[in-house]
Each structure stands twice: as C-alpha cells, then as structure tokens.
C-alpha cells in the first residue's frame, strides 16, 4: 500500500512540476493582510501589464539570514524582497543587497519631482526603496480605562491610574526610548542618553517599574489577540494591526498615537542576480513604487505611502468604504508627537543593548 | 565427535578449522551488519553531519579581518597595544590602502558589522568613514593619520586599534568566550560586565527545565503506558487514539491553545473564578513563566515518552509477574523487582527523546515562556536570524551539542540502556 | 455542589453539596428503590437548577452532573464496581484499581485539552482565539463556519495542505526504510564503532533545529544546483526532493531510537531458528522479525511523519514558496494575523485522523473475526 501511495505522490509531484511557467519572479514578503494588499496593489496590475507570473514567498521574517545563506551558496532564488529598513541597512552593509540609483531607477513623481526628492529623508540606505511608513504605537481597551482614556505615552508606566497588564515587544528598540521619555529625558536628548551605560540603566530601571505587569510579545499578531482577550489593558503593536482590530473586528479598542515610532518597510533587490533577472526586478520596482501604486496600497491596509506625492491620492478602504487618511500614522492629527526609528543608532547599539536587555529580562 | 578431538584443530562441516570458520562467519556477520547500516550512515554523514560541522566551524573561523585589512594586520604586529599611544603613520597609510580596496569590493561594512559585535559603534564608523575614505588617494593624500582622525574621531582612539588587533587572528576563541559570558581582550579572556551576562544562566536554565520536563513526562507517561500495555487490545487501541490525537494538532496550534487555557482571562482561571475557588483579583499566574513552559512542553513531548514506553512494555511477558506473585511477592515487590527493570529500556529511550527535544525547542518557550521560561535555543535563533552573528550562534550550538553528548555518555555509563537485555 | 461553591464559601459549598448528595442517595435507596426514576429525577433536577442559574450552559453542566451523580450513587450502592474484577481482591486493591484508572483518565484529559479548546474555537464567529460571551451562552450568533470556508476556498491553504501530504509520507517512507535496516544492523553484536555510529545517526535530533536549518541550506543548495544545472531537472521537482530529503534526515533518529529500543527485547534465537529451518534472510525478516518489532517501527514511523508534518524551521530555509507546507502557512498565519482558520485546519486534521485510526482498528477486528480468532 505504501508503494502505491509513493507512486501516486511522485505522480502528483510531476504534475505540479509540469505546471510551472517560463517567465516568473519570486517576491518575498510578510504574508497575511500585508501580502494581500501588495497582491492587489502591485502584483496583479504588474502581471496584467507584463505577463510575468509572480510567486509570493512569505519569508520576510527570515529574509536576512536566508539571503546571507543564499549569497554564500551562490544560489539566490529571490528576485525582490520586502524588508524593514533596519534589516535593509544590515543587508546593505553585508553586501547582500543591490545598491540603487534612485533618480534613474525609480519613477519620478507625476509633477516631475525626482524620486530622491519625492521620498526625501525616507531614503535611509543606498539599497532600500521605501514603500510604506508604519508606526509602532499603543492600543488600549476602551472598556477597561474608565472615564479617563489615556492620551499620553506615559500612561503605559502609570500603574496607579491604569492598573492591569501591558504588552510590549520583547526587544529593547522603542521600549528604551519610551522609558527615557517618561523618565524626564527631553525628546531631543533620548539617543544621547541612551548611548551611555548610565542612560541604558536608567531606561531599564524605568521599565523595571512595570516589569511585573508586562506581557512581552514577539509576533505582531500577539497584541491584538491579547487586547481582544482583555488580557492586557494596553499594548504596543503596528498601527495596521490595531486598525484591523478596531475597524474590521469591531473590538472595544482605541489608538494612543502619542510618541508613536515611525518605521519604514520597503523593497530591496538581492545582490548577485543574473543580469536578466536583475533587469526584471528593477522593472518591477520601477512600476511598484510609483506614486499611484503606493497610494493604491493604502486602500487595503492603513500604512502611509512613502512618497510625498502619494499622500493626496489616498482614498477609501476597498471593503469598508471608510476614509483611510485619518487612520494613517502620518496624518497630522495623529503625528503630533512622533519618533523616527533611529537607524544609525540602533545599527551600532543593537547588539550591545540587546544583550543587556535580555540579561535584564532574565533576572 | 570423538574424531574431532583426536586430530589437531576442530573442523567445521566443510572441513575448514572451526576457529577459522567461526571467525569468517563473524566477519561476515559484521559485514552484513555494516552493509545494513551503511546506506543510512552515508546519507546522514553527507547530507547532515558534514554541512553541520562546517556550520559549527564558523564558531572559530575569523578570517575576515586579515582578509579585508591585510596590510594593516601586518603593521599592527609592530604596534604595542599596551603602550597607550596611537599607532604611527605607517599603519594609517596601510589602513587607508586596505580600506580603499575594501570599499571597492564593498567589504568594509561587513568588517564593521563583525567588529561591532565586539565594540559598539564600529558598524557606523566603518560605514560613515567609508564614504569619505573612498575619495582619498593612496599616494597623493598622505599623510593619513590626521585626515582619518578628522573623518571620524574613532580612528584617534587607541581602543579602536586594540580591538582590531585583538580580533585579527584567523582562528579565534572569541566566539566561544562570548558564549560563556566572557570576551577576548588584549589582556586575555575576561568576564563580561555583570549586566551583560546571560548565556551561562540560560544554559543552566535550559538544562534544568529540560530535566523537569523529562521527569514530569516520565511520571505522566508511565501509568498511561502501563494501562495501554495491559488492557485488552481493542480498548488499548481506542485509547491509543487519544495519545496520538495531539500529534495531529500542529505544535503552533497546541501552544496557542495552551495560551488560551492558561492566561489570566483564560479557560482555567475563568472556571476557577466562576467556581469561587479563586478570587477575581487574585487570578493564578500560570503562563509567561517557567510553569507555563513546563506545562506546555510536557504536553507537547508526552507522546514521545508514551510511545517508546508502550512498545517496550508490550514486549514484557505477563507470566514473569504472575510467577513472582504466585511465589508470594507483594504487589509492590512484583512491580519494583520484576516489572520495572524490564521497562527501563522504554524509559531510557523515551527520556533521551524527550530531553534532547526539550533542549532544542525554541518556538514554544518563546510563546508561553515569558521572560523566565526562555531557552538557550531562543538566543541561537536570534543570532542566526536577526543579529547575523553566526559565529556566536555556532559557538552556542557547539556547546549545547557537547553538553548533550556528555549527558548521553553519562547516561550510558550509569543506566547503560544497551546492557539491559532480556532472556 | 458547584452551585453551592459558586455562591460563596468554597468549603461550605462542597460540604453542603456532599450532604445534599448523601441525602439524595439515602432518599433513592431507601424510599424510591427504582433506579430509572431516580436517575431521571437527578438529571432533570440538576439540569433545571443549572438552567435557572446559568442559562443553556448551566443546563448542559447540570445534565452531565446529574447523570454522573445518579450513576455514582448506584454504582457505589450496588457494588457494581466489583463486578468486573477478580472476586478475591481486597478492598485496598479495588480502591487502587480505580484510583489508577482515575489518574490515567486525568492524564488522558491533559493530553487532549488543547483539542477541547481548539474544537469550539474553530467555529468562532470572530477572528480571534477567544471564547466570546456569545459562545459561552451557546448563542448561534457566536458560531460560524467561515474559517472552514476560508480553508477550503483559499488557494494558499489548499496548496500548502497538498504539499504537506506529498512531502511527509515520502520523507517518512525513506527514514523508516533506511532507519529500520540500520537499527537491525546496529542491534547485532560485534558491530565495530557502534556508539560512534549511533551518535552520528541520532545527531539530527540533537543539533538545535535552527543550526541544522542553516547548515543544511548550504548542502541542499549545492545539491539543487547540481540536479538542476547538470541533470537538467525541473526546478520545482528539485525543490520537493530537497525538502523531502531534509525531512527524512530529521526523522531518522526517531526511527533508530524506537526500533533499537524494541530490538533490545528481541530474541535473536528466533531468527537463528528460522534460518535453521531454511528461511532466507529476507523471508526471516518479513516473517519473523518484522511482526515482532512492528510496534517500534510504527511508532518510529509516526514520529518521523509528525516531524515532517509539523516541521517549520527547516522547511523555511530549505524550501521555497512552491514547497510551502501546512506548518509554514500556519506559522505566517499566527505571526501576521490571528486567524482561527488555523484552528479549523487543526480540527479537520483531528477528525480525519480519528476516522483513519478508527477504520484501521475496525478492519483489524473484522479480520480477526474472519480468521476465527476471538478478540482478546
């Protein structure tokens, strides 16, 4: 019986294998709702226009390690990879990503502004083409905070007014900044203070005041689940996840935009592609990061387009029919007090502070 | 019979001397055993052992400094790291030359990332300086010492050069030192500062928790396997389904299910509060700590204990215990002296399976372990997939592997599963 | 008892409950003397109380509790607990017998707890792993089949399910065949370097998965290039070969360990006897050795199958998008969006496996009957 099964399976493999088409490219992304938004906004129109089949690979979480392994093995199978900016910088440093000439290899804005001006400060690495601005921010249970909804990031550290658990990401980045900010450090000085061992101790001490009341998360989907369970009263996560909890799932949750930390997510092209594949990848990037395409993505997910010229084109949610602009982290109403993830600082200090942070957690 | 004893060596049926014939048959049996093992052995050696060993070799391999900065490394030999003075112009010139070549090949940022594991700030120093050094001319722009210090004052810091010199060796013990909370310095191995020591603690915790998990698996699995092995076939097969069912639920799903059960607004706490056994404001904390990890992992690994135990217990003939009882042994004596020793191979196989699997798990501790239930594998995974410090990950993996092998060896010495034979 | 406990003091509640039950027991035994009436009275009575206090959920709890107490009272009173046991056992032995059963029952419950959670949650109308108030009230509004619909209509789920069904059995077949042969070789006396060989063979289990994954990546990408480039094989097919081989290696230690453990108790004189009677090695293996070590082989095979079927780290590295397996899909699902589709998949797998295992068991019994053997 086993033998027949095996033959059947082998037959199935051949059948599957036969279906593969000639011109295809593999695009790596995060999966879930985010990949779906890319499928609708980028992949489908691109396939329609060029006839290239796009294979989606949900491996972005392992992209850095896997790209390095592929590069060392000399067998890069990915064509375009979606990563966060910090990973892109690391990949660029390691020589694993292709350097891009933004002005010639990306489309200019409709009004003729060059791509590098249109993206502006968001071009944080030579290899990285930003796609969206997302933010790490807090959501809280409206039914558990009483008549006094929090409006200030320091509510996270205020156990008296807001008793209950909070969820924070299990890494130093963002948490250390918030802790210092609520420990009396001026916003402009945060990174100077954090660069010193005393400053790091200060931040950990501040986090220590709520340590017993923190649930640490490592996957972006954790906080929404914890909020829905009522297991935590407030928690940090990506703003798009909170949007889905509030608007799509109709949970009693609201956003706390104060001191949200902006971060970027975007494309890199792996180094070491054959000329033909590299050309196709660049063609895709040129298409997928133009002004209209970036604005289109915002129809499906509440992340802000990375081009300045895309912002006015952001419309309504494709299914819910609500205006997306007020849900964008970049909306002026939401962006009164914000941080931009300090890439340079964390590229240097990440290993050092992470070791301290983990040792502190384990105490 | 009598013939053979009279004249010379004993002969086998075909006339060869018996000794020789026995030796030949033994050799043939050895060969046959080896032939049975060979395909698998080759397969595992080629597709697993060799790649893993080369992966683990990264824990000592450190060619990057000497390859990226060949001239500098030679010059650094002449510099006395203890002197407290900056190196001379010759070294800066060599360094500039190396860097210009490295920038051309885009290798300098790699080196920066490597050195940043040892000294915070190196990563951006190499990246930033790279953009400016690129414009220097190795001939025309000499001398370089002041220029480099102007580009980034890190180049005027003795510590920078000390770090480069310390890590310029092609084979290093640096990663292993890091793996046991020490570091490589010009003065030799030194302990990490107190607030960065974590790995030894994690090793200890991993071993300790794995032992507890193995112990609780033995406790829970023994009665179940005994029951299964002694019930009539039709009943035990039905119950076996219950043992196998958890297997069909993915590890991720099972772990999430335990989260739903154990959390403070979870099923167990809600039930206890509803029953009035626990006050609403004093809900039990049974997740995000070691307890949560132990429960979830015991559950996940329990079938790995039950199945080997069951298959061994099934082969224990019931008439031994009956014989013991008929000779007047009490229930306890019968169990402890007759039944238990025969079931040891099952416990042994199960324990090894569970213990080793427990040591290597990282997804479950990550999800239910909180801060105190995290294992060393979590750090290995972090260094492989996030920090890209594969050298350290390989060193941690090698140590873990050595510990497992050591424990296996001890276990073999003390319990000696091979020696427990029946009949 | 529960109701009492729910209202206030726990200890008092239990005492009152126990007293109540004792009173009921006395009433039934001495006054009513009719088991069926008494049983229905308890069941309905408790159900009514439960419904009064806690709605439909209470009704069900009450029904179950009533059934249990009614059964328990008569079970104790009429001494039914002795019926199936040997008549000469002492009271202590009888008590121990049942205590042991209860302990085992508790462990079985522990084993299937997650399934008890997963099953109802997979019908959740919301997109979270949460028991909503609607669900607890057994309100049909709180339940929905949408996650099952998602599984059956979503291409990604279908493809990954199919991939798992292709990869796991082949990987299992390879590791069981090679592993059993090697275990038999290993169990023979006088194998040179036996410990070292054993160590090498079980190494895939010892090395932390994440390190295996990266290490194997290098090997398999070389193999992949060779198969694609030199032999000109299809890229997709090579992808499957890589994942299957990687999973087969991971499954081997389980087969080796369980089969060698079974072989420890195997009487080698049986094979010698068979050889003596003129059976060849192949025949001896299949007729004598295989049936005896089958439980070990099956459990080893099961482990190997599960290893492949539930493995996510190695496939993430070695595989590419077209070899995405079920655990991979679940992994991204859990990370990127909480979706009870995962639970629906788990439930479907549980149901399928119950059906499969039951069929196998029924077939086994049928063949026993046909052969005229009395079921033991």
GROMACS .gro file of C-alpha atoms in nm, chain A residues 2 5-6 9-10 12-13 16-18 20 24 26 30-33 55-59 61-62 65-66 69-70 72-75 219-221 224-225 228-229 241 245 249 251, chain C residues 126-130 156 159 162 165-166 169-170 172-173 217-218 221-222 225 234-237 240 242 315-322 324 328-329 331-332 334-338:
model
   86
    2UNK     CA    1   0.283   0.229   0.088
    5UNK     CA    2   0.097   0.576  -0.227
    6UNK     CA    3   0.450   0.676  -0.307
    9UNK     CA    4   0.270   1.110  -0.476
   10UNK     CA    5   0.552   1.102  -0.723
   12UNK     CA    6   0.148   1.434  -0.816
   13UNK     CA    7   0.489   1.600  -0.796
   16UNK     CA    8   0.273   2.005  -1.008
   17UNK     CA    9   0.614   2.048  -1.157
   18UNK     CA   10   0.480   2.049  -1.511
   20UNK     CA   11   0.543   2.590  -1.378
   24UNK     CA   12   0.817   3.414  -1.333
   26UNK     CA   13   0.969   3.533  -0.672
   30UNK     CA   14   0.545   3.909   0.518
   31UNK     CA   15   0.227   3.718   0.439
   32UNK     CA   16  -0.118   3.782   0.581
   33UNK     CA   17  -0.310   4.100   0.513
   55UNK     CA   18   0.528   3.385  -0.691
   56UNK     CA   19   0.473   3.506  -0.339
   57UNK     CA   20   0.706   3.374  -0.070
   58UNK     CA   21   0.616   3.462   0.290
   59UNK     CA   22   0.971   3.458   0.424
   61UNK     CA   23   1.088   3.731   0.879
   62UNK     CA   24   1.385   3.509   0.790
   65UNK     CA   25   1.957   3.502   0.741
   66UNK     CA   26   1.829   3.334   0.429
   69UNK     CA   27   2.294   3.183   0.320
   70UNK     CA   28   2.181   3.213  -0.043
   72UNK     CA   29   2.724   3.238   0.034
   73UNK     CA   30   2.590   2.937  -0.151
   74UNK     CA   31   2.588   3.142  -0.470
   75UNK     CA   32   2.229   3.049  -0.542
  219UNK     CA   33   0.489   3.838   1.681
  220UNK     CA   34   0.290   4.136   1.555
  221UNK     CA   35  -0.035   3.948   1.594
  224UNK     CA   36  -0.433   4.232   1.902
  225UNK     CA   37  -0.512   3.890   2.046
  228UNK     CA   38  -0.927   4.112   2.234
  229UNK     CA   39  -0.897   3.871   2.528
  241UNK     CA   40  -0.291   4.562   1.322
  245UNK     CA   41  -0.882   4.521   1.544
  249UNK     CA   42  -1.311   4.329   1.402
  251UNK     CA   43  -1.333   4.534   1.923
  912UNK     CA   44  -1.475   3.634   1.538
  913UNK     CA   45  -1.121   3.641   1.410
  914UNK     CA   46  -0.962   3.577   1.748
  915UNK     CA   47  -0.876   3.283   1.969
  916UNK     CA   48  -1.124   3.400   2.229
  942UNK     CA   49  -0.266   2.920  -0.018
  945UNK     CA   50  -0.159   2.434  -0.181
  948UNK     CA   51  -0.129   1.936  -0.062
  951UNK     CA   52   0.058   1.548   0.205
  952UNK     CA   53   0.320   1.497  -0.063
  955UNK     CA   54   0.472   1.038   0.356
  956UNK     CA   55   0.771   1.019   0.122
  958UNK     CA   56   0.862   0.903   0.635
  959UNK     CA   57   0.898   0.616   0.393
 1003UNK     CA   58   2.067   2.504   0.344
 1004UNK     CA   59   2.423   2.510   0.211
 1007UNK     CA   60   2.153   2.445  -0.245
 1008UNK     CA   61   2.463   2.270  -0.382
 1011UNK     CA   62   2.227   2.336  -0.840
 1020UNK     CA   63   1.272   2.071  -1.322
 1021UNK     CA   64   1.323   2.341  -1.057
 1022UNK     CA   65   1.001   2.260  -0.878
 1023UNK     CA   66   1.074   1.890  -0.863
 1026UNK     CA   67   1.050   1.887  -0.342
 1028UNK     CA   68   1.539   1.888  -0.120
 1101UNK     CA   69   1.137   2.398   0.551
 1102UNK     CA   70   1.156   2.775   0.590
 1103UNK     CA   71   1.521   2.756   0.497
 1104UNK     CA   72   1.544   2.465   0.258
 1105UNK     CA   73   1.213   2.507   0.081
 1106UNK     CA   74   1.094   2.784  -0.142
 1107UNK     CA   75   0.749   2.929  -0.196
 1108UNK     CA   76   0.622   2.644  -0.410
 1110UNK     CA   77   0.521   2.581   0.130
 1114UNK     CA   78   0.476   2.716   0.724
 1115UNK     CA   79   0.139   2.858   0.629
 1117UNK     CA   80   0.343   2.997   1.111
 1118UNK     CA   81   0.297   3.303   0.893
 1120UNK     CA   82   0.000   3.315   1.353
 1121UNK     CA   83   0.264   3.580   1.309
 1122UNK     CA   84   0.086   3.803   1.063
 1123UNK     CA   85  -0.277   3.777   1.156
 1124UNK     CA   86  -0.459   3.580   1.417
   0.00000   0.00000   0.00000
